[in-house]
XYZ file of C-alpha atoms in Angstrom:
573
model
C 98.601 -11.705 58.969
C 98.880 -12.528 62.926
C 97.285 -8.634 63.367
C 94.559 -9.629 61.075
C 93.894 -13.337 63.057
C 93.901 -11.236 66.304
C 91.583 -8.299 65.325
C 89.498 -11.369 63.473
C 89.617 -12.751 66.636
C 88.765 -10.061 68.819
C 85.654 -9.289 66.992
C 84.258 -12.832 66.921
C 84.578 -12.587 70.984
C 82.752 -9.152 71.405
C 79.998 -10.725 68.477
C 79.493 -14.031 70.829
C 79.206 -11.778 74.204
C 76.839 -9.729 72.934
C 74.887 -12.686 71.981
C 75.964 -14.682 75.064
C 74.498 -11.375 77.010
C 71.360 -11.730 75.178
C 70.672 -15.461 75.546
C 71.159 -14.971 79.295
C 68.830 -11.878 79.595
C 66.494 -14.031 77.790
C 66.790 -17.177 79.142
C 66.167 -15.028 83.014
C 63.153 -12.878 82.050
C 61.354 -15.433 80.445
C 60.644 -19.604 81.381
C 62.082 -22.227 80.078
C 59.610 -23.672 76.469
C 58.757 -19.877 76.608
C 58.156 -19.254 72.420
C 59.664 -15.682 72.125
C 63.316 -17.835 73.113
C 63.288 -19.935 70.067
C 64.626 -17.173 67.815
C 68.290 -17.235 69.152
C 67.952 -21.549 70.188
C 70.728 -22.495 67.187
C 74.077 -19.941 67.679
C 75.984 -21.414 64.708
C 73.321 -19.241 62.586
C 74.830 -16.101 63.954
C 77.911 -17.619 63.936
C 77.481 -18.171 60.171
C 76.141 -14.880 59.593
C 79.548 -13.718 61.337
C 81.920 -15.640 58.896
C 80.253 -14.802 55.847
C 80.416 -10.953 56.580
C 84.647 -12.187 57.280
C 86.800 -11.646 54.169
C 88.752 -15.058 53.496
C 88.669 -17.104 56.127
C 91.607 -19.425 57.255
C 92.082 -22.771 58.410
C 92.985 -21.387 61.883
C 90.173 -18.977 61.860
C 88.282 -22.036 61.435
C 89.866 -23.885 64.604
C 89.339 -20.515 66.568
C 86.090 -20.299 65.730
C 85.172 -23.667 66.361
C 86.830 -23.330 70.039
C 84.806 -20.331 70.808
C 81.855 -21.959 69.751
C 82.271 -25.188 72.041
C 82.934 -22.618 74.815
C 79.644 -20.588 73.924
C 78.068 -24.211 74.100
C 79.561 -24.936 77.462
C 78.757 -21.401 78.242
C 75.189 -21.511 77.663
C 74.341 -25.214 78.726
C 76.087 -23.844 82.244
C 73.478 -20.923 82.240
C 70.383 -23.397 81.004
C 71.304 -25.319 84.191
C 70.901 -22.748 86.446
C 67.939 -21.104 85.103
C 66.352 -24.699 85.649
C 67.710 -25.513 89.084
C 67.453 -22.390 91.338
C 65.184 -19.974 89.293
C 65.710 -16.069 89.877
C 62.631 -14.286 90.386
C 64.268 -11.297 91.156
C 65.752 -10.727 87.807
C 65.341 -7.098 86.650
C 63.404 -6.853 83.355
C 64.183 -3.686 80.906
C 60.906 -1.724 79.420
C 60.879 1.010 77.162
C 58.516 3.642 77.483
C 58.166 5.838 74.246
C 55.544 7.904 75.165
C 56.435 11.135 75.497
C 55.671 12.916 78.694
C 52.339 15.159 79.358
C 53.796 18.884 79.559
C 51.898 20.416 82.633
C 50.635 23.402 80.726
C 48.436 24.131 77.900
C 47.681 27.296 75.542
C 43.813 27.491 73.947
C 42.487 30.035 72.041
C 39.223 30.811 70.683
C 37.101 33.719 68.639
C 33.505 34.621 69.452
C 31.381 36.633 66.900
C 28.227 37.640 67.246
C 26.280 39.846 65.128
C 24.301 42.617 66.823
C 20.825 43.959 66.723
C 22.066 47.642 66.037
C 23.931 46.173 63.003
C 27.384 46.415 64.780
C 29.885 43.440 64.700
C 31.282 41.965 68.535
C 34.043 39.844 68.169
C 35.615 38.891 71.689
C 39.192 36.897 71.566
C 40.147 34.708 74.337
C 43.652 33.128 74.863
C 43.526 30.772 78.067
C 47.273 29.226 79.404
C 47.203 26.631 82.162
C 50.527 25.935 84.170
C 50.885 23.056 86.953
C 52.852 24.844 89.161
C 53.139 27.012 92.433
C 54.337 30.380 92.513
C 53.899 30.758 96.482
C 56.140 28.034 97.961
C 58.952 30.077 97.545
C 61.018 27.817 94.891
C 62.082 29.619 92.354
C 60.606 28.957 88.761
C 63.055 29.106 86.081
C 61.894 27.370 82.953
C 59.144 28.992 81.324
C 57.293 27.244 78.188
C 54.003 28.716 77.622
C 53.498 31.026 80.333
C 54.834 34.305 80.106
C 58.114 34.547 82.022
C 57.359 38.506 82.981
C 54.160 38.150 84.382
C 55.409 34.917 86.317
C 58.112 36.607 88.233
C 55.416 39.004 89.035
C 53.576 36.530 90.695
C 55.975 35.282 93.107
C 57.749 38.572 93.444
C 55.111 40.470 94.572
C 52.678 37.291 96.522
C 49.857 37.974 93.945
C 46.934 35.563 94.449
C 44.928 36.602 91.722
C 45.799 40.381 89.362
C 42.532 41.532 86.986
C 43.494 44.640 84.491
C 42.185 45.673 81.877
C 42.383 48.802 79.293
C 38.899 50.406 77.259
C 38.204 52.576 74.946
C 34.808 53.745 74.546
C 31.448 53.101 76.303
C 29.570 49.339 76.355
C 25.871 50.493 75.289
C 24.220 48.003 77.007
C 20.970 48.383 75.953
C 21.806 48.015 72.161
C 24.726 45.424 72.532
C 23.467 43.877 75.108
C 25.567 42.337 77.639
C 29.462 41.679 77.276
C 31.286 38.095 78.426
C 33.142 40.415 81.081
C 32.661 43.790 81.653
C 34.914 46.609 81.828
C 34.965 50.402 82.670
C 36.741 53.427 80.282
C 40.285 53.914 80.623
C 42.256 51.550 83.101
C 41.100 49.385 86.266
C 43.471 47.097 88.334
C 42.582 45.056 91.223
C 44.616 42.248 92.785
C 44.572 40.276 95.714
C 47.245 39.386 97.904
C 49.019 36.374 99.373
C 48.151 36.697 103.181
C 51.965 36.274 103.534
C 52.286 40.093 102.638
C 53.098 42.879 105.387
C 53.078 45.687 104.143
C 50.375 45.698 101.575
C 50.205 49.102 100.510
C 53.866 49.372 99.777
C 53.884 46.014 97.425
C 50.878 48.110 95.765
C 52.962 50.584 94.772
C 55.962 48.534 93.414
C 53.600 46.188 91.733
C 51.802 48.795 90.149
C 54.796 50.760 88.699
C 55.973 47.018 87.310
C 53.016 47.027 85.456
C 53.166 50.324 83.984
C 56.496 48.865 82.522
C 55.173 45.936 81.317
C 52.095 47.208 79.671
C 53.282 50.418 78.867
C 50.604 52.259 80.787
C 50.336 55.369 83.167
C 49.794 52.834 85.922
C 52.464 54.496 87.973
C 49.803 57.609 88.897
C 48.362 55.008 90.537
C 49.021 56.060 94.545
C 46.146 56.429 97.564
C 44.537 59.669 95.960
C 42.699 56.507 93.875
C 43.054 53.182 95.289
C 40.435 52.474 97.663
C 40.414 48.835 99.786
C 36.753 47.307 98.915
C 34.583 45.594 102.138
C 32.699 43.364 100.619
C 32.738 44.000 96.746
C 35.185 42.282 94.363
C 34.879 38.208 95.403
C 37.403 36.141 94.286
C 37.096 34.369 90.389
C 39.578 31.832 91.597
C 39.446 28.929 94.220
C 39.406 29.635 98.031
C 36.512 32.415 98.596
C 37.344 32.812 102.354
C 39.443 35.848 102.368
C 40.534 38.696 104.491
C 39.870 42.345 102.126
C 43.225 43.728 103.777
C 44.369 42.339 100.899
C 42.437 43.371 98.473
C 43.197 46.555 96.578
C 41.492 48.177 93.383
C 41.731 51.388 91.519
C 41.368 53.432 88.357
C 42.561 55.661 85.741
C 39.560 56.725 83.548
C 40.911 59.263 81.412
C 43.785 56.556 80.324
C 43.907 56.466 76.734
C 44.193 53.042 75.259
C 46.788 52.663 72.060
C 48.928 50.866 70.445
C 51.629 50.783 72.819
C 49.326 48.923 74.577
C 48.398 46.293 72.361
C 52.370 45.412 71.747
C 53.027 44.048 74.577
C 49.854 42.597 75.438
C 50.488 40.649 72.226
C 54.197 39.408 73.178
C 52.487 37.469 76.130
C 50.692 35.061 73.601
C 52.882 31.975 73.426
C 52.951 32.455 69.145
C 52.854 36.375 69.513
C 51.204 38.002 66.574
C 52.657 35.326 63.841
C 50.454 32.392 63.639
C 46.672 31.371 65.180
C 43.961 33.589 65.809
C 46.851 36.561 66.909
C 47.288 37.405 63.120
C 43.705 39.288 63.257
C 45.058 41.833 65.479
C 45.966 44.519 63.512
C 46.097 47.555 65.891
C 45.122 49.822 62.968
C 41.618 47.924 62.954
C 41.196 47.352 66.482
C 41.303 50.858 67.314
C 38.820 52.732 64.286
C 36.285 50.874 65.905
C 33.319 51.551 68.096
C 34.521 50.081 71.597
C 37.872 48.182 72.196
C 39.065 46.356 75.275
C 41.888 44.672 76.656
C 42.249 42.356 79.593
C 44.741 40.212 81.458
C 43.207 38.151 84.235
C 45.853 35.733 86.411
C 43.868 33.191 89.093
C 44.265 29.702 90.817
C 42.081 26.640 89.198
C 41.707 23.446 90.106
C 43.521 21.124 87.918
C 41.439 17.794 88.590
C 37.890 17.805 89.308
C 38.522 16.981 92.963
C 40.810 19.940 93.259
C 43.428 18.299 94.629
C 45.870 20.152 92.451
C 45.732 23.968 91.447
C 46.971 25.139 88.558
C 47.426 28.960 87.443
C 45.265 30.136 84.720
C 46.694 33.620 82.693
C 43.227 34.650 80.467
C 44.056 37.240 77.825
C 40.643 38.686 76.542
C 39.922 41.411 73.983
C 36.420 42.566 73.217
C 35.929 45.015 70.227
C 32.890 46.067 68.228
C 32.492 47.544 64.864
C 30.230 49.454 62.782
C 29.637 47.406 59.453
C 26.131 48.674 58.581
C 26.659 50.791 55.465
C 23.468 53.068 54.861
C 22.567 53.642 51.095
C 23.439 50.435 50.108
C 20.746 48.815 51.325
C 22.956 45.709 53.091
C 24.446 44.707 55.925
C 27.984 41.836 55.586
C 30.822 41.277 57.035
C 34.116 39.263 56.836
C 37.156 38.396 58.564
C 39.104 40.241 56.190
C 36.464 43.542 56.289
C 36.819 43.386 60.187
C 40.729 42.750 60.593
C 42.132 43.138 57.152
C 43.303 39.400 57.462
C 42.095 35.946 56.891
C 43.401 32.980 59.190
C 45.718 30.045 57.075
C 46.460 27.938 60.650
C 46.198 28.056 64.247
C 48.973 28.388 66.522
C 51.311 25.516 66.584
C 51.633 25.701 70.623
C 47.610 25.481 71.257
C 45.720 21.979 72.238
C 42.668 23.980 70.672
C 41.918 26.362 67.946
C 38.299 27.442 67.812
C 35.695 30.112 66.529
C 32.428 30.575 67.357
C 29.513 32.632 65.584
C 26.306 33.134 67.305
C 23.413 32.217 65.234
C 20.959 31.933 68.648
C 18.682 34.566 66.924
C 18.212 32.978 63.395
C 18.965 28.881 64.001
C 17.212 28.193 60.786
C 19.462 30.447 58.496
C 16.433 32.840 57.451
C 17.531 36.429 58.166
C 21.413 36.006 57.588
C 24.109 32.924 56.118
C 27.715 32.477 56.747
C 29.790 30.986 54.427
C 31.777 28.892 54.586
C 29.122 26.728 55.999
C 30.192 24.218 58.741
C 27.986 21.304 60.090
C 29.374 21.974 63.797
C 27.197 23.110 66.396
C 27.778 23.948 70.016
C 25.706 25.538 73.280
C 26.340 27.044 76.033
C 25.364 29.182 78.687
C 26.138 32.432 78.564
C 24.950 35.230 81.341
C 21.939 32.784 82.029
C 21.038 32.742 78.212
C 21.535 29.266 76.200
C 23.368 30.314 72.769
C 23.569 28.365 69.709
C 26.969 28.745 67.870
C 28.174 27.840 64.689
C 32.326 26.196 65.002
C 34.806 26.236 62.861
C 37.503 24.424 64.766
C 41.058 25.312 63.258
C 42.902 22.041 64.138
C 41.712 20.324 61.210
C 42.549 20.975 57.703
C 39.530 20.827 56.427
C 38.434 24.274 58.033
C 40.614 26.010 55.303
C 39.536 23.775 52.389
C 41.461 23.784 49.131
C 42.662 27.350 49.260
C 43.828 27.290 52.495
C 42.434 30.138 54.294
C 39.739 31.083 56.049
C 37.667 34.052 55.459
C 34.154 33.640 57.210
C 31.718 35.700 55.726
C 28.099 36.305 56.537
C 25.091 37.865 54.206
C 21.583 39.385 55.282
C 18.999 37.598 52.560
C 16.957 40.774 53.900
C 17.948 43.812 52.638
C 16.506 45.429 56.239
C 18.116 42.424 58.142
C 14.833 41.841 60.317
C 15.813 40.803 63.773
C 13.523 39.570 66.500
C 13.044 41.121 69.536
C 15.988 41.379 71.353
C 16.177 40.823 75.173
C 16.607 43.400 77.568
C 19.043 42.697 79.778
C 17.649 41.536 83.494
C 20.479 44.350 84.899
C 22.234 47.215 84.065
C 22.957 50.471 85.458
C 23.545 54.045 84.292
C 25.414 57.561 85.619
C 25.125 61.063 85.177
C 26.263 63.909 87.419
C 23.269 66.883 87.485
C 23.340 70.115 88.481
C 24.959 73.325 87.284
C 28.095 75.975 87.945
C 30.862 74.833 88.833
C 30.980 74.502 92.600
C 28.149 72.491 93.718
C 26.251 69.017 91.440
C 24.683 65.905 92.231
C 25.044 62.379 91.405
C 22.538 60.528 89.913
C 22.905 56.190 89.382
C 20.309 54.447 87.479
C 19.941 50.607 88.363
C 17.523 48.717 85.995
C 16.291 45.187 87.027
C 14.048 43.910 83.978
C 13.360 40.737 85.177
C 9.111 40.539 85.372
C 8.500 38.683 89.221
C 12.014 38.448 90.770
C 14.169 41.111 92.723
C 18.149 41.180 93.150
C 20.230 42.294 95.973
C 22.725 44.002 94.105
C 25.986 45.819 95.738
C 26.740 49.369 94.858
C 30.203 50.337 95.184
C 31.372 54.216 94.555
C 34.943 54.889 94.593
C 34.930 59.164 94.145
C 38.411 61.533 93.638
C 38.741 63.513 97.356
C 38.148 67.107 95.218
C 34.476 65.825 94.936
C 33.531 66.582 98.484
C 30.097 64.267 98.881
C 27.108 65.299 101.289
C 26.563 62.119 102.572
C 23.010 63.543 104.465
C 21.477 63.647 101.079
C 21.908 60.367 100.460
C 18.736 58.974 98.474
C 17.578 55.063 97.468
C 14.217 54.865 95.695
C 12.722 52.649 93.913
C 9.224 52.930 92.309
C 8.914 56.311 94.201
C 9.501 54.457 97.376
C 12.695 54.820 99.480
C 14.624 51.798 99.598
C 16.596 51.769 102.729
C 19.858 49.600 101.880
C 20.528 46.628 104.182
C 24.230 47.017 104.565
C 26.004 50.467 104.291
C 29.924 50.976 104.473
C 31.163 54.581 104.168
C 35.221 55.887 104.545
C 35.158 59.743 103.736
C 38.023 60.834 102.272
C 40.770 62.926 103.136
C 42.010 66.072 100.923
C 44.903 64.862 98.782
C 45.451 62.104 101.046
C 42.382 59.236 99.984
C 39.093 58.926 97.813
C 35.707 58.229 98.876
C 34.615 54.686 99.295
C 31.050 54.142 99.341
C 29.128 50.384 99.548
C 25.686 49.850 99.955
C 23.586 46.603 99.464
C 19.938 47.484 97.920
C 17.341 45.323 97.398
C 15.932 45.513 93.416
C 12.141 45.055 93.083
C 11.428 43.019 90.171
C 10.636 45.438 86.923
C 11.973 48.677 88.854
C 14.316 51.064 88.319
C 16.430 51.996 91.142
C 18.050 55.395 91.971
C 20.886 56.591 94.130
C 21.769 60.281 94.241
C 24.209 62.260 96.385
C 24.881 65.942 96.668
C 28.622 67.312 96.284
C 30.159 69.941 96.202
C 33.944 70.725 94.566
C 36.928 71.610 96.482
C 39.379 74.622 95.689
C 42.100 73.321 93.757
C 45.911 74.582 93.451
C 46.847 75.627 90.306
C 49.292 72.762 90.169
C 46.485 69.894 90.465
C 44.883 70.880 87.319
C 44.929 68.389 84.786
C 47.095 69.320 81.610
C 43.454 69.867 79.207
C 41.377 71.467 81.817
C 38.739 72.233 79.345
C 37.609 68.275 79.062
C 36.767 68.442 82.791
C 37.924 65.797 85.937
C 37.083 61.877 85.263
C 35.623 60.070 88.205
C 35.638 56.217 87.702
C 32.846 54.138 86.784
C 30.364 52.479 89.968
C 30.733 48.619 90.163
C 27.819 46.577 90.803
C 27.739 43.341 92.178
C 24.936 40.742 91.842
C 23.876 37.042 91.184
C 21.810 36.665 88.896
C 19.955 33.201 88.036
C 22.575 31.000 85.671
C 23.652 27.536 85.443
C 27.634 28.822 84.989
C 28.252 31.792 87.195
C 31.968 31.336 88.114
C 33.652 28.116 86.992
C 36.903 27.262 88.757
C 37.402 23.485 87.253
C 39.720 23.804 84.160
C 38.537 19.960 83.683
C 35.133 20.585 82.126
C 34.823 20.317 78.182
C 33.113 24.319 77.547
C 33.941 27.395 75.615
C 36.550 29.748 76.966
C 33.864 32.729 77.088
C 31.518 30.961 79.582
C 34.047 30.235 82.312
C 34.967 33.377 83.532
């Protein structure tokens, strides 16, 4: 019984601190009359809430009791007093936050569609992920969330300041397709810039490239200085800070890579959900590649965070562009559907992404009289695309009511035509062409085509030509015209190559006269190979890389470095 009166006891005590503790925190953070006090003003209510919960009470439990309370009273008229006479203003005060903190990155993904004029399909993917953080202070970065933890290392490894590569199969037909969101030559092209930090920039080429070819599981490793050329003036950079030194530039490429699917694996396993939930799901590699043109990108840059651009974030943009041939002759129609293109319909979005979207161009029949998708949505959006304003119907994945009652989503679009009538379609203002002439097989000349369709306004373009060293160019026959004029270039940079050693490099800027077609030839003539530096197939002939033109041409978004503004993914880079 004396074990039970002293536990008894005991707990009463602890009981009365607690609520001693909790007067006095009360009576400190907030004035005396304050209303939010009167809920704890009478302490024989808890104290009779205590000795109910006890189990038989005795008379000296009573008399205990009773003394603790008169010292509680005591107790608290002692605190009361204090509080009145010499308030404490420098009493700390206790807030809960339960807001969770704002992770600093963020995963969006989006699906364009657009139907073509030729009756082909383009659907371009774009997966964007933003991380506040810096790669070049030299503090290592441990915890990855969203970003990819391979392609981070990478970064601050290697001082990369910005890395573009991308892998295509098959030609862009411009002039049936139009233009792309971000175009791309056959096989494989890498070009990366450099932290000014970097030595020896040649030899961090190398070991960057052969990590890639690892990562992506690509014959980037036969990347060396037989095809890596160091641009003067072409290849700007997409990301903040445009004043930079082309030391540190490099680009090359492989045009006779083939693109498969040991390619598309891993390019998948850098998506934060992989291949299991979101817009991911559609990428069956099966589909992707019995199609007309398929490409694959990676681009890594710096953004500004905040619309001052105070803060810079890094910005990973995984793109893939792929068209298909849906028109079926004989039957008189022309539809397609999610599950036609990809074999799959969409049931969510991916958990990890702040935004879920897809976008089908309806810019050439707003009124719904050559063609209807289904399901219909009552979302709209614009944008500026290559100088063009597009009209775009959005289904926006985040919400339920996308999928409807059956929970999937299988868009699906019908011709009412059976011709499916399209108007005119718009030339595009520029595009460009190349052929090699000639005949045998010692000497040949090459011919580029540069179209500029716009009616009463020319373009300084810039014409870089990277070509192999066993192409030996006569750079004497040299020839710009334009409207059977010559067109001397304003700006001319020329490195000749050396046998086995370095390819040609060859930059010119050229004036385009509006509604012209502009054409550069030079002679060559082929060098004597060893019978060791013939290609395993012979027969299909030696790949020289595609020309890169540069130009600005007249658009409201041209290159958007502010991750801040409210646009699609596609008109930002």
């Amino acid at each position: 019984m004396a074990a039970h009166r002293c536990s008894r006891s005991a707990l009463l005590l602890v009981l009365c601190s607690l609520c001693l503790f909790s007067i006095a925190e009360s009576q400190e953070t907030t004035p005396a009359g304050d209303h939010r006090a009167t809920g704890v003003d009478n302490p024989q209510s808890v104290t009779g809430s205590t000795e109910q919960m006890a189990e038989q009470p005795t008379v000296v439990e009573e008399e205990e009791e009773e003394e603790e309370d008169r010292r509680w009273e005591a107790t608290r008229d002692e605190v009361e007093t204090e509080n009145t006479s010499a308030p404490d203003t420098s009493a700390p005060t206790f807030e809960v936050h339960s807001s969770v903190p704002k992770p600093k990155d963020d995963f969006q993904e989006e699906l364009v569609i657009r139907p073509l004029h030729s009756g082909d399909i383009y659907a371009s993917f774009q997966f964007r992920t933003l991380w506040e953080t810096d790669f070049t202070t030299g503090n290592k970065v441990s915890h990855y969330r969203l970003f990819p933890k391979s392609l981070g290392q990478v970064i601050s490894k290697f001082s990369v300041r910005e890395l573009h590569i991308s892998f295509t199969q098959g030609y862009w037909r411009t002039m049936q397709w139009g233009q792309p969101f971000l175009p791309s030559p056959p096989g494989a092209e890498l070009w990366v810039w450099f932290q000014d930090s970097v030595t020896d920039v040649d030899e961090t080429w190398k070991e960057l490239t052969n990590v890639l070819s690892g990562i992506f599981c690509a014959s980037l490793n036969f990347i060396d200085s037989t095809n890596t050329v160091q641009p003067s003036a072409s290849f700007k950079p997409l990301g903040i800070g445009n004043v930079t030194d082309h030391r540190f530039l490099r680009y090359a490429t492989l045009p006779r890579e083939i693109v498969c699917t040991e390619n598309l694996t891993p390019w998948k396993k850098l998506l934060p959900c992989g291949s299991k939930a979101g817009l991911a799901v559609l990428l069956k590699s099966e589909k992707l590649f019995h199609s007309s043109f398929h490409s694959q990108a990676v681009h890594i840059r710096p953004v500004c965070k905040d619309w001052q651009c105070k803060t810079k974030s890094w910005e990973l943009r995984q793109t893939l562009n792929v068209v298909f041939d849906l028109h079926t002759p004989g039957q008189g129609k022309q539809e397609w559907s999610l599950f036609k293109m990809f074999s799959r319909t969409l049931t969510e979005a991916c958990p990890l992404a702040s935004s879920s979207k897809i976008y089908v161009d309806i810019t050439d029949d707003p009124q719904g009289e050559q063609f209807e998708v289904s399901p219909a949505t009552h979302l709209l959006s614009q944008a500026m695309v290559l100088g063009d304003r597009r009209t775009f119907s959005l289904y926006d994945l985040t919400q339920q009511i996308t999928f409807g009652t059956v929970r999937s989503l299988n868009l699906h679009i019908r011709w009412k035509s059976s011709e499916g009538e399209w108007p005119n379609m718009l030339r595009p203002l520029l595009h460009a062409e190349r052929y090699v002439a000639g005949y045998g097989l010692q000497t040949g000349e090459i011919h580029t085509l540069m179209y500029n369709n716009h009616p009463y306004r020319g373009f300084p373009v810039l014409l870089m030509d990277s070509v192999p060293w066993y192409l030996r160019l006569y750079i004497h026959t040299l020839t710009v015209t334009s409207k059977g004029k010559d067109n001397k270039p304003s700006y001319i940079h020329y490195q000749p190559s050396k046998d086995r050693v370095r390819p040609h490099l060859l930059e010119m800027l050229v004036q385009l006269p509006p509604n012209s077609v502009t054409e550069v030839t030079v002679q060559f003539e082929r060098a004597l190979l060893k019978w060791t530096e013939y290609t395993p197939d012979p027969n299909h002939g030696f790949y020289v890389g595609s020309s890169v033109i540069s130009s600005l041409v007249p658009s409201i978004v041209a290159m958007d470095t502010n991750s801040t503004r409210e646009q699609p993914l596609f008109s930002s880079l």
